[in-house]
């Protein structure tokens, strides 16, 4: 049976693709490598004779011009500023309310992350060692010397447990949220 393809023959352009630097070292080259490859395969550009970094620089300039025509202004971080991009530097923007809201969102994400990790470690330690981490932590807070020794042994045995415990103890919101989760456990232990 005779078949045909509507796609172009990719192998015909492989010599041009082979001239392309397929191991880019600069970030700008990495960003524009796929674009250069597609343009060569589609036959729209003869990029093979041009160095990838020069093509990437040109594409970056063209996209900057297009953004300028659309009246878009880029927000730049310190790295982009050093690289020479043009736009508004985020260091110059001082919206305290937005910073506070971002800080609150970030803190909430951290709390959720550590609550999840604490819960996972609680379950894992309960299965592996047979100790309830939450009850042990509460006994440590009440200055129980035996609980301190057991907690030190667990921290040495389980990786990252010290980081999780430190965060829970040093952040009252996290501790309160865990106390609500484990409220039934504490009542049963008392």
Coordinates of N, CA and C in Angstrom, one line a residue:
X1 N 0.8 -1.2 0.0 CA 0.0 0.0 0.0 C 0.9 1.2 0.0
X2 N 0.6 2.2 -0.8 CA 1.4 3.4 -0.9 C 0.8 4.4 0.1
X3 N 1.7 5.0 0.8 CA 1.4 6.0 1.8 C 2.1 7.3 1.5
X4 N 1.6 8.4 2.1 CA 2.3 9.6 1.9 C 2.2 10.4 3.2
X5 N 3.0 11.4 3.4 CA 2.9 12.3 4.6 C 2.8 13.7 4.2
X6 N 2.1 14.5 4.9 CA 2.0 15.9 4.6 C 3.1 16.7 5.3
X7 N 3.8 16.0 6.2 CA 4.9 16.6 6.9 C 6.1 16.7 6.0
X8 N 6.9 17.7 6.3 CA 8.2 17.9 5.5 C 9.1 16.8 6.0
X9 N 10.1 16.5 5.1 CA 11.1 15.5 5.4 C 12.1 16.1 6.4
X10 N 12.1 15.7 7.6 CA 13.0 16.3 8.6 C 14.4 15.9 8.3
X11 N 14.7 14.8 7.7 CA 16.1 14.3 7.5 C 16.7 15.2 6.4
X12 N 16.0 15.9 5.6 CA 16.6 16.7 4.6 C 17.3 18.0 5.2
X13 N 16.8 18.4 6.3 CA 17.4 19.6 7.0 C 18.4 19.3 8.1
X14 N 18.6 18.0 8.3 CA 19.6 17.6 9.4 C 21.0 18.1 9.2
X15 N 21.5 18.3 8.0 CA 22.8 18.9 7.9 C 22.8 20.4 8.5
X16 N 21.7 21.1 8.3 CA 21.6 22.4 8.8 C 21.5 22.4 10.3
X17 N 20.7 21.4 10.8 CA 20.5 21.3 12.3 C 21.8 20.9 12.9
X18 N 22.6 20.1 12.3 CA 23.9 19.6 12.8 C 24.9 20.8 13.0
X19 N 24.7 21.9 12.2 CA 25.6 23.0 12.4 C 25.2 23.8 13.6
X20 N 24.0 23.6 14.1 CA 23.5 24.3 15.3 C 24.2 23.8 16.6
X21 N 24.5 24.6 17.5 CA 25.1 24.2 18.8 C 24.0 23.6 19.6
X22 N 24.0 22.3 19.8 CA 23.0 21.6 20.5 C 23.3 21.5 22.0
X23 N 24.4 22.0 22.4 CA 24.8 22.0 23.8 C 25.1 23.5 24.2
X24 N 24.1 24.3 24.3 CA 24.3 25.7 24.7 C 24.8 25.9 26.1
X25 N 25.6 26.8 26.3 CA 26.2 27.1 27.6 C 25.6 28.3 28.2
X26 N 25.1 29.3 27.4 CA 24.5 30.5 28.0 C 23.0 30.3 28.1
X27 N 22.4 31.0 29.1 CA 21.0 30.8 29.4 C 20.2 31.4 28.2
X28 N 20.6 32.4 27.6 CA 19.9 33.0 26.4 C 19.9 32.0 25.3
X29 N 21.0 31.2 25.1 CA 21.0 30.2 24.0 C 20.1 29.1 24.4
X30 N 20.0 28.7 25.6 CA 19.1 27.6 26.0 C 17.6 28.0 25.8
X31 N 17.3 29.3 26.0 CA 15.9 29.8 25.8 C 15.5 29.8 24.4
X32 N 16.4 30.0 23.5 CA 16.1 30.1 22.0 C 16.5 28.9 21.2
X33 N 17.0 27.9 21.8 CA 17.5 26.7 21.0 C 16.3 26.0 20.3
X34 N 15.2 25.8 21.0 CA 14.1 25.1 20.4 C 13.5 26.0 19.3
X35 N 13.4 27.3 19.5 CA 12.9 28.2 18.4 C 13.8 28.1 17.2
X36 N 15.1 28.0 17.4 CA 16.0 27.9 16.2 C 15.8 26.6 15.5
X37 N 15.7 25.5 16.3 CA 15.5 24.2 15.7 C 14.2 24.1 14.9
X38 N 13.1 24.7 15.4 CA 11.8 24.7 14.7 C 11.9 25.5 13.4
X39 N 12.6 26.6 13.5 CA 12.7 27.5 12.3 C 13.5 26.8 11.2
X40 N 14.5 26.0 11.6 CA 15.3 25.3 10.6 C 14.5 24.2 10.0
X41 N 13.8 23.4 10.8 CA 13.0 22.3 10.3 C 11.8 22.8 9.4
X42 N 11.2 23.9 9.8 CA 10.1 24.4 9.0 C 10.6 25.1 7.7
X43 N 11.9 25.3 7.6 CA 12.5 26.0 6.5 C 12.4 27.5 6.4
X44 N 12.0 28.1 7.5 CA 11.8 29.5 7.5 C 13.0 30.3 7.7
X45 N 14.1 29.7 8.3 CA 15.3 30.4 8.5 C 16.5 29.5 8.2
X46 N 17.5 30.1 7.7 CA 18.8 29.3 7.5 C 19.7 29.7 8.6
X47 N 19.4 29.2 9.8 CA 20.1 29.5 11.0 C 21.4 28.8 11.1
X48 N 21.5 27.7 10.4 CA 22.7 26.8 10.5 C 24.0 27.6 10.2
X49 N 23.9 28.6 9.4 CA 25.1 29.3 9.1 C 25.4 30.4 10.1
X50 N 24.4 30.7 10.9 CA 24.6 31.7 12.0 C 24.8 31.0 13.3
X51 N 25.6 31.6 14.2 CA 25.9 31.0 15.5 C 24.6 31.2 16.3
X52 N 24.4 30.2 17.2 CA 23.2 30.2 18.0 C 23.1 31.4 18.9
X53 N 24.3 31.8 19.5 CA 24.2 32.9 20.4 C 23.8 34.2 19.7
X54 N 24.3 34.4 18.4 CA 23.9 35.5 17.6 C 22.4 35.5 17.3
X55 N 21.9 34.3 17.0 CA 20.5 34.2 16.7 C 19.7 34.5 18.0
X56 N 20.1 34.0 19.1 CA 19.4 34.2 20.4 C 19.4 35.7 20.7
X57 N 20.5 36.3 20.5 CA 20.6 37.8 20.8 C 19.6 38.5 19.9
X58 N 19.5 38.2 18.6 CA 18.7 38.8 17.7 C 17.2 38.6 18.1
X59 N 16.9 37.4 18.4 CA 15.5 37.0 18.8 C 15.1 37.8 20.1
X60 N 16.0 38.0 21.0 CA 15.8 38.7 22.2 C 15.5 40.2 21.9
X61 N 16.3 40.7 21.0 CA 16.0 42.1 20.6 C 14.7 42.3 19.9
X62 N 14.4 41.4 19.0 CA 13.1 41.5 18.3 C 11.9 41.3 19.3
X63 N 12.0 40.4 20.2 CA 10.9 40.3 21.2 C 10.8 41.5 22.1
X64 N 11.9 42.1 22.4 CA 11.9 43.3 23.2 C 11.3 44.5 22.5
X65 N 11.5 44.6 21.2 CA 10.9 45.6 20.3 C 9.4 45.4 20.2
X66 N 9.0 44.1 20.1 CA 7.6 43.8 20.0 C 6.9 44.1 21.3
X67 N 7.5 43.9 22.4 CA 6.9 44.2 23.7 C 6.8 45.8 23.9
X68 N 7.8 46.5 23.4 CA 7.8 47.9 23.4 C 6.7 48.5 22.6
X69 N 6.4 47.9 21.4 CA 5.3 48.3 20.6 C 4.0 48.1 21.3
X70 N 3.9 47.1 22.1 CA 2.6 46.8 22.8 C 2.5 47.6 24.1
X71 N 3.5 48.4 24.4 CA 3.5 49.2 25.6 C 3.6 48.3 26.9
X72 N 4.2 47.2 26.7 CA 4.4 46.3 27.9 C 5.8 46.7 28.5
X73 N 5.8 46.7 29.9 CA 7.0 47.0 30.6 C 7.4 45.7 31.4
X74 N 8.6 45.3 31.2 CA 9.0 44.1 31.9 C 9.4 44.4 33.3
X75 N 9.1 43.5 34.3 CA 9.6 43.6 35.6 C 10.9 42.8 35.7
X76 N 12.0 43.4 36.1 CA 13.3 42.7 36.1 C 13.7 42.5 37.5
X77 N 14.3 41.3 37.7 CA 15.0 41.0 39.0 C 16.5 41.5 38.8
X78 N 17.3 41.3 39.9 CA 18.7 41.8 39.8 C 19.5 41.1 38.8
X79 N 19.2 39.8 38.5 CA 20.0 39.1 37.5 C 19.7 39.6 36.1
X80 N 18.5 39.8 35.8 CA 18.1 40.4 34.5 C 18.6 41.8 34.3
X81 N 18.7 42.5 35.4 CA 19.3 43.9 35.3 C 20.7 43.8 35.0
X82 N 21.5 42.9 35.6 CA 22.9 42.8 35.4 C 23.1 42.3 33.9
X83 N 22.2 41.4 33.4 CA 22.3 41.0 32.0 C 22.0 42.1 31.0
X84 N 21.5 43.2 31.4 CA 21.3 44.3 30.5 C 19.9 44.4 30.0
X85 N 18.9 43.7 30.5 CA 17.6 43.8 30.0 C 17.0 45.1 30.4
X86 N 16.0 45.6 29.7 CA 15.4 46.9 30.0 C 14.0 46.7 30.6
X87 N 13.7 47.5 31.6 CA 12.4 47.4 32.2 C 12.4 48.0 33.6
X88 N 11.4 47.8 34.3 CA 11.3 48.3 35.7 C 12.0 47.3 36.6
X89 N 12.9 47.8 37.4 CA 13.6 47.0 38.4 C 12.7 46.7 39.6
X90 N 12.5 45.5 40.0 CA 11.6 45.2 41.1 C 12.1 45.7 42.4
X91 N 13.4 46.0 42.5 CA 14.0 46.6 43.7 C 13.4 48.0 43.9
X92 N 13.0 48.7 42.9 CA 12.5 50.0 43.0 C 11.1 50.1 43.4
X93 N 10.4 49.0 43.3 CA 8.9 48.9 43.6 C 8.8 48.7 45.1
X94 N 8.1 49.6 45.8 CA 8.0 49.5 47.2 C 6.5 49.6 47.5
X95 N 5.8 48.5 47.4 CA 4.4 48.4 47.7 C 4.4 47.5 49.0
X96 N 4.3 48.2 50.2 CA 4.4 47.5 51.4 C 3.3 46.6 51.7
X97 N 2.1 47.0 51.2 CA 0.9 46.1 51.4 C 1.1 44.8 50.6
X98 N 1.6 44.9 49.4 CA 1.8 43.7 48.6 C 2.9 42.8 49.2
X99 N 3.9 43.5 49.7 CA 5.0 42.7 50.3 C 4.5 42.0 51.6
X100 N 3.7 42.7 52.4 CA 3.1 42.0 53.5 C 2.2 40.9 53.2
X101 N 1.3 41.1 52.1 CA 0.5 40.0 51.7 C 1.2 38.8 51.1
X102 N 2.3 39.1 50.4 CA 3.2 38.1 49.9 C 3.8 37.3 51.0
X103 N 4.3 38.1 52.0 CA 4.9 37.4 53.2 C 3.9 36.5 53.9
X104 N 2.6 37.0 54.0 CA 1.6 36.2 54.7 C 1.3 34.9 53.9
X105 N 1.2 35.0 52.5 CA 1.0 33.8 51.7 C 2.2 32.9 51.8
X106 N 3.4 33.4 51.8 CA 4.6 32.6 51.9 C 4.6 31.9 53.3
X107 N 4.3 32.6 54.3 CA 4.3 32.0 55.7 C 3.2 30.9 55.8
X108 N 2.1 31.1 55.2 CA 1.0 30.1 55.2 C 1.4 28.9 54.4
X109 N 2.1 29.1 53.3 CA 2.6 27.9 52.5 C 3.6 27.2 53.3
X110 N 4.5 27.9 54.0 CA 5.5 27.2 54.9 C 4.8 26.4 56.0
X111 N 3.8 27.0 56.6 CA 3.1 26.3 57.7 C 2.5 25.1 57.2
X112 N 1.8 25.2 56.0 CA 1.1 24.0 55.4 C 2.1 22.9 55.1
X113 N 3.3 23.3 54.6 CA 4.4 22.4 54.3 C 4.9 21.6 55.5
X114 N 5.1 22.4 56.6 CA 5.6 21.7 57.8 C 4.6 20.9 58.5
X115 N 3.3 21.4 58.4 CA 2.2 20.6 59.0 C 2.1 19.2 58.3
X116 N 2.2 19.2 57.0 CA 2.1 18.0 56.3 C 3.3 17.1 56.6
X117 N 4.5 17.7 56.6 CA 5.7 16.9 56.9 C 5.7 16.4 58.3
X118 N 5.2 17.1 59.3 CA 5.0 16.7 60.7 C 4.1 15.5 60.8
X119 N 2.9 15.7 60.1 CA 1.9 14.6 60.1 C 2.5 13.3 59.5
X120 N 3.3 13.4 58.3 CA 3.9 12.3 57.7 C 4.9 11.6 58.6
X121 N 5.7 12.5 59.3 CA 6.7 11.9 60.2 C 6.1 11.3 61.4
X122 N 5.0 11.9 61.9 CA 4.2 11.3 63.0 C 3.8 9.9 62.7
X123 N 3.2 9.8 61.5 CA 2.6 8.5 61.1 C 3.8 7.4 60.9
X124 N 4.9 7.9 60.3 CA 6.0 7.0 60.0 C 6.7 6.6 61.3
X125 N 6.9 7.5 62.2 CA 7.5 7.1 63.5 C 6.6 6.2 64.3
X126 N 5.3 6.5 64.3 CA 4.4 5.6 65.0 C 4.4 4.2 64.4
X127 N 4.5 4.0 63.1 CA 4.6 2.7 62.5 C 6.0 2.0 62.8
X128 N 7.1 2.8 62.6 CA 8.4 2.2 62.7 C 8.9 2.0 64.2
X129 N 8.6 3.0 65.0 CA 9.2 3.0 66.4 C 8.1 2.7 67.4
X130 N 6.9 3.1 67.1 CA 5.8 2.9 68.0 C 5.6 4.0 69.0
X131 N 6.1 5.2 68.7 CA 6.0 6.4 69.6 C 5.2 7.5 68.9
X132 N 4.4 8.1 69.7 CA 3.6 9.2 69.1 C 4.4 10.5 69.2
X133 N 4.8 11.1 68.1 CA 5.6 12.2 68.1 C 5.0 13.5 68.7
X134 N 3.7 13.6 68.5 CA 3.0 14.8 69.0 C 2.9 14.8 70.5
X135 N 2.6 13.6 71.1 CA 2.6 13.5 72.6 C 4.0 13.7 73.1
X136 N 5.0 13.1 72.5 CA 6.4 13.3 72.9 C 6.8 14.7 72.9
X137 N 6.4 15.4 71.8 CA 6.7 16.9 71.7 C 6.1 17.7 72.8
X138 N 4.9 17.4 73.1 CA 4.2 18.1 74.2 C 4.9 17.8 75.6
X139 N 5.3 16.6 75.8 CA 6.0 16.3 77.0 C 7.4 17.0 77.1
X140 N 8.0 17.2 75.9 CA 9.3 17.9 75.9 C 9.0 19.4 76.2
X141 N 7.9 19.9 75.7 CA 7.6 21.3 76.0 C 7.3 21.5 77.5
X142 N 6.8 20.5 78.2 CA 6.5 20.5 79.6 C 7.8 20.2 80.4
X143 N 8.9 20.1 79.7 CA 10.2 19.9 80.3 C 10.4 18.5 81.0
X144 N 9.8 17.5 80.4 CA 10.0 16.1 80.8 C 11.4 15.6 80.3
X145 N 12.3 15.3 81.3 CA 13.6 14.9 80.9 C 13.7 13.6 80.1
X146 N 12.8 12.6 80.4 CA 12.8 11.3 79.7 C 12.3 11.6 78.2
X147 N 11.4 12.5 78.1 CA 10.9 12.9 76.7 C 12.0 13.5 75.9
X148 N 12.8 14.4 76.6 CA 13.9 15.0 75.9 C 14.9 14.0 75.3
X149 N 15.2 13.0 76.1 CA 16.1 11.9 75.7 C 15.5 11.1 74.5
X150 N 14.2 10.8 74.6 CA 13.6 10.1 73.5 C 13.5 10.9 72.2
X151 N 13.3 12.2 72.4 CA 13.2 13.1 71.2 C 14.6 13.2 70.6
X152 N 15.6 13.4 71.4 CA 17.0 13.4 70.8 C 17.3 12.2 70.0
X153 N 16.9 11.0 70.6 CA 17.2 9.8 69.9 C 16.4 9.7 68.5
X154 N 15.2 10.2 68.5 CA 14.4 10.2 67.3 C 15.0 11.2 66.2
X155 N 15.5 12.3 66.7 CA 16.1 13.3 65.8 C 17.3 12.8 65.2
X156 N 18.1 12.0 66.0 CA 19.3 11.4 65.4 C 19.0 10.3 64.4
X157 N 17.9 9.6 64.6 CA 17.5 8.5 63.8 C 16.9 8.9 62.5
X158 N 16.1 10.0 62.5 CA 15.3 10.4 61.4 C 15.8 11.7 60.8
X159 N 16.1 11.7 59.5 CA 16.7 12.8 58.8 C 15.6 13.9 58.7
X160 N 15.9 15.1 58.9 CA 15.1 16.3 58.7 C 14.1 16.5 59.9
X161 N 14.0 15.6 60.8 CA 13.1 15.7 61.9 C 13.4 16.9 62.8
X162 N 14.7 17.2 62.9 CA 15.1 18.4 63.7 C 14.6 19.7 63.1
X163 N 14.6 19.8 61.8 CA 14.1 21.0 61.1 C 12.6 21.1 61.3
X164 N 11.9 20.0 61.2 CA 10.5 20.0 61.3 C 10.1 20.4 62.7
X165 N 10.7 19.8 63.7 CA 10.4 20.1 65.1 C 10.7 21.6 65.4
X166 N 11.9 22.1 65.0 CA 12.3 23.5 65.2 C 11.2 24.4 64.7
X167 N 10.8 24.2 63.5 CA 9.8 25.0 62.8 C 8.5 25.0 63.6
X168 N 8.0 23.8 64.0 CA 6.8 23.7 64.8 C 6.9 24.5 66.1
X169 N 8.0 24.3 66.8 CA 8.1 25.0 68.1 C 8.3 26.5 68.0
X170 N 9.0 26.9 67.0 CA 9.2 28.4 66.8 C 8.1 29.1 66.1
X171 N 7.1 28.5 65.6 CA 6.0 29.2 65.0 C 4.7 28.8 65.7
X172 N 4.2 29.8 66.5 CA 3.0 29.5 67.2 C 1.8 29.1 66.4
X173 N 1.7 29.7 65.2 CA 0.5 29.4 64.3 C 0.6 27.9 63.9
X174 N 1.8 27.5 63.6 CA 1.9 26.1 63.2 C 1.6 25.1 64.4
X175 N 2.1 25.5 65.5 CA 1.9 24.7 66.7 C 0.4 24.6 67.0
X176 N -0.3 25.8 66.9 CA -1.7 25.8 67.2 C -2.5 25.0 66.2
X177 N -2.1 25.1 64.9 CA -2.8 24.3 63.9 C -2.7 22.8 64.2
X178 N -1.5 22.4 64.6 CA -1.2 21.0 64.9 C -2.0 20.6 66.2
X179 N -2.1 21.5 67.1 CA -2.8 21.2 68.4 C -4.3 21.0 68.0
X180 N -4.9 21.7 67.1 CA -6.3 21.5 66.7 C -6.4 20.1 66.0
X181 N -5.4 19.8 65.2 CA -5.4 18.5 64.5 C -5.3 17.3 65.5
X182 N -4.4 17.5 66.4 CA -4.2 16.4 67.4 C -5.0 16.5 68.7
X183 N -6.0 17.4 68.7 CA -6.7 17.6 70.0 C -7.3 16.3 70.6
X184 N -7.8 15.5 69.7 CA -8.4 14.2 70.2 C -7.3 13.3 70.8
X185 N -6.1 13.3 70.2 CA -5.0 12.5 70.6 C -4.5 12.9 72.0
X186 N -4.5 14.2 72.3 CA -4.1 14.7 73.6 C -5.1 14.3 74.6
X187 N -6.4 14.5 74.3 CA -7.4 14.1 75.3 C -7.4 12.6 75.6
X188 N -7.1 11.8 74.6 CA -7.0 10.4 74.9 C -5.8 10.0 75.8
X189 N -4.7 10.8 75.6 CA -3.4 10.5 76.3 C -3.5 11.0 77.8
X190 N -4.4 12.0 78.0 CA -4.5 12.5 79.4 C -5.2 11.6 80.4

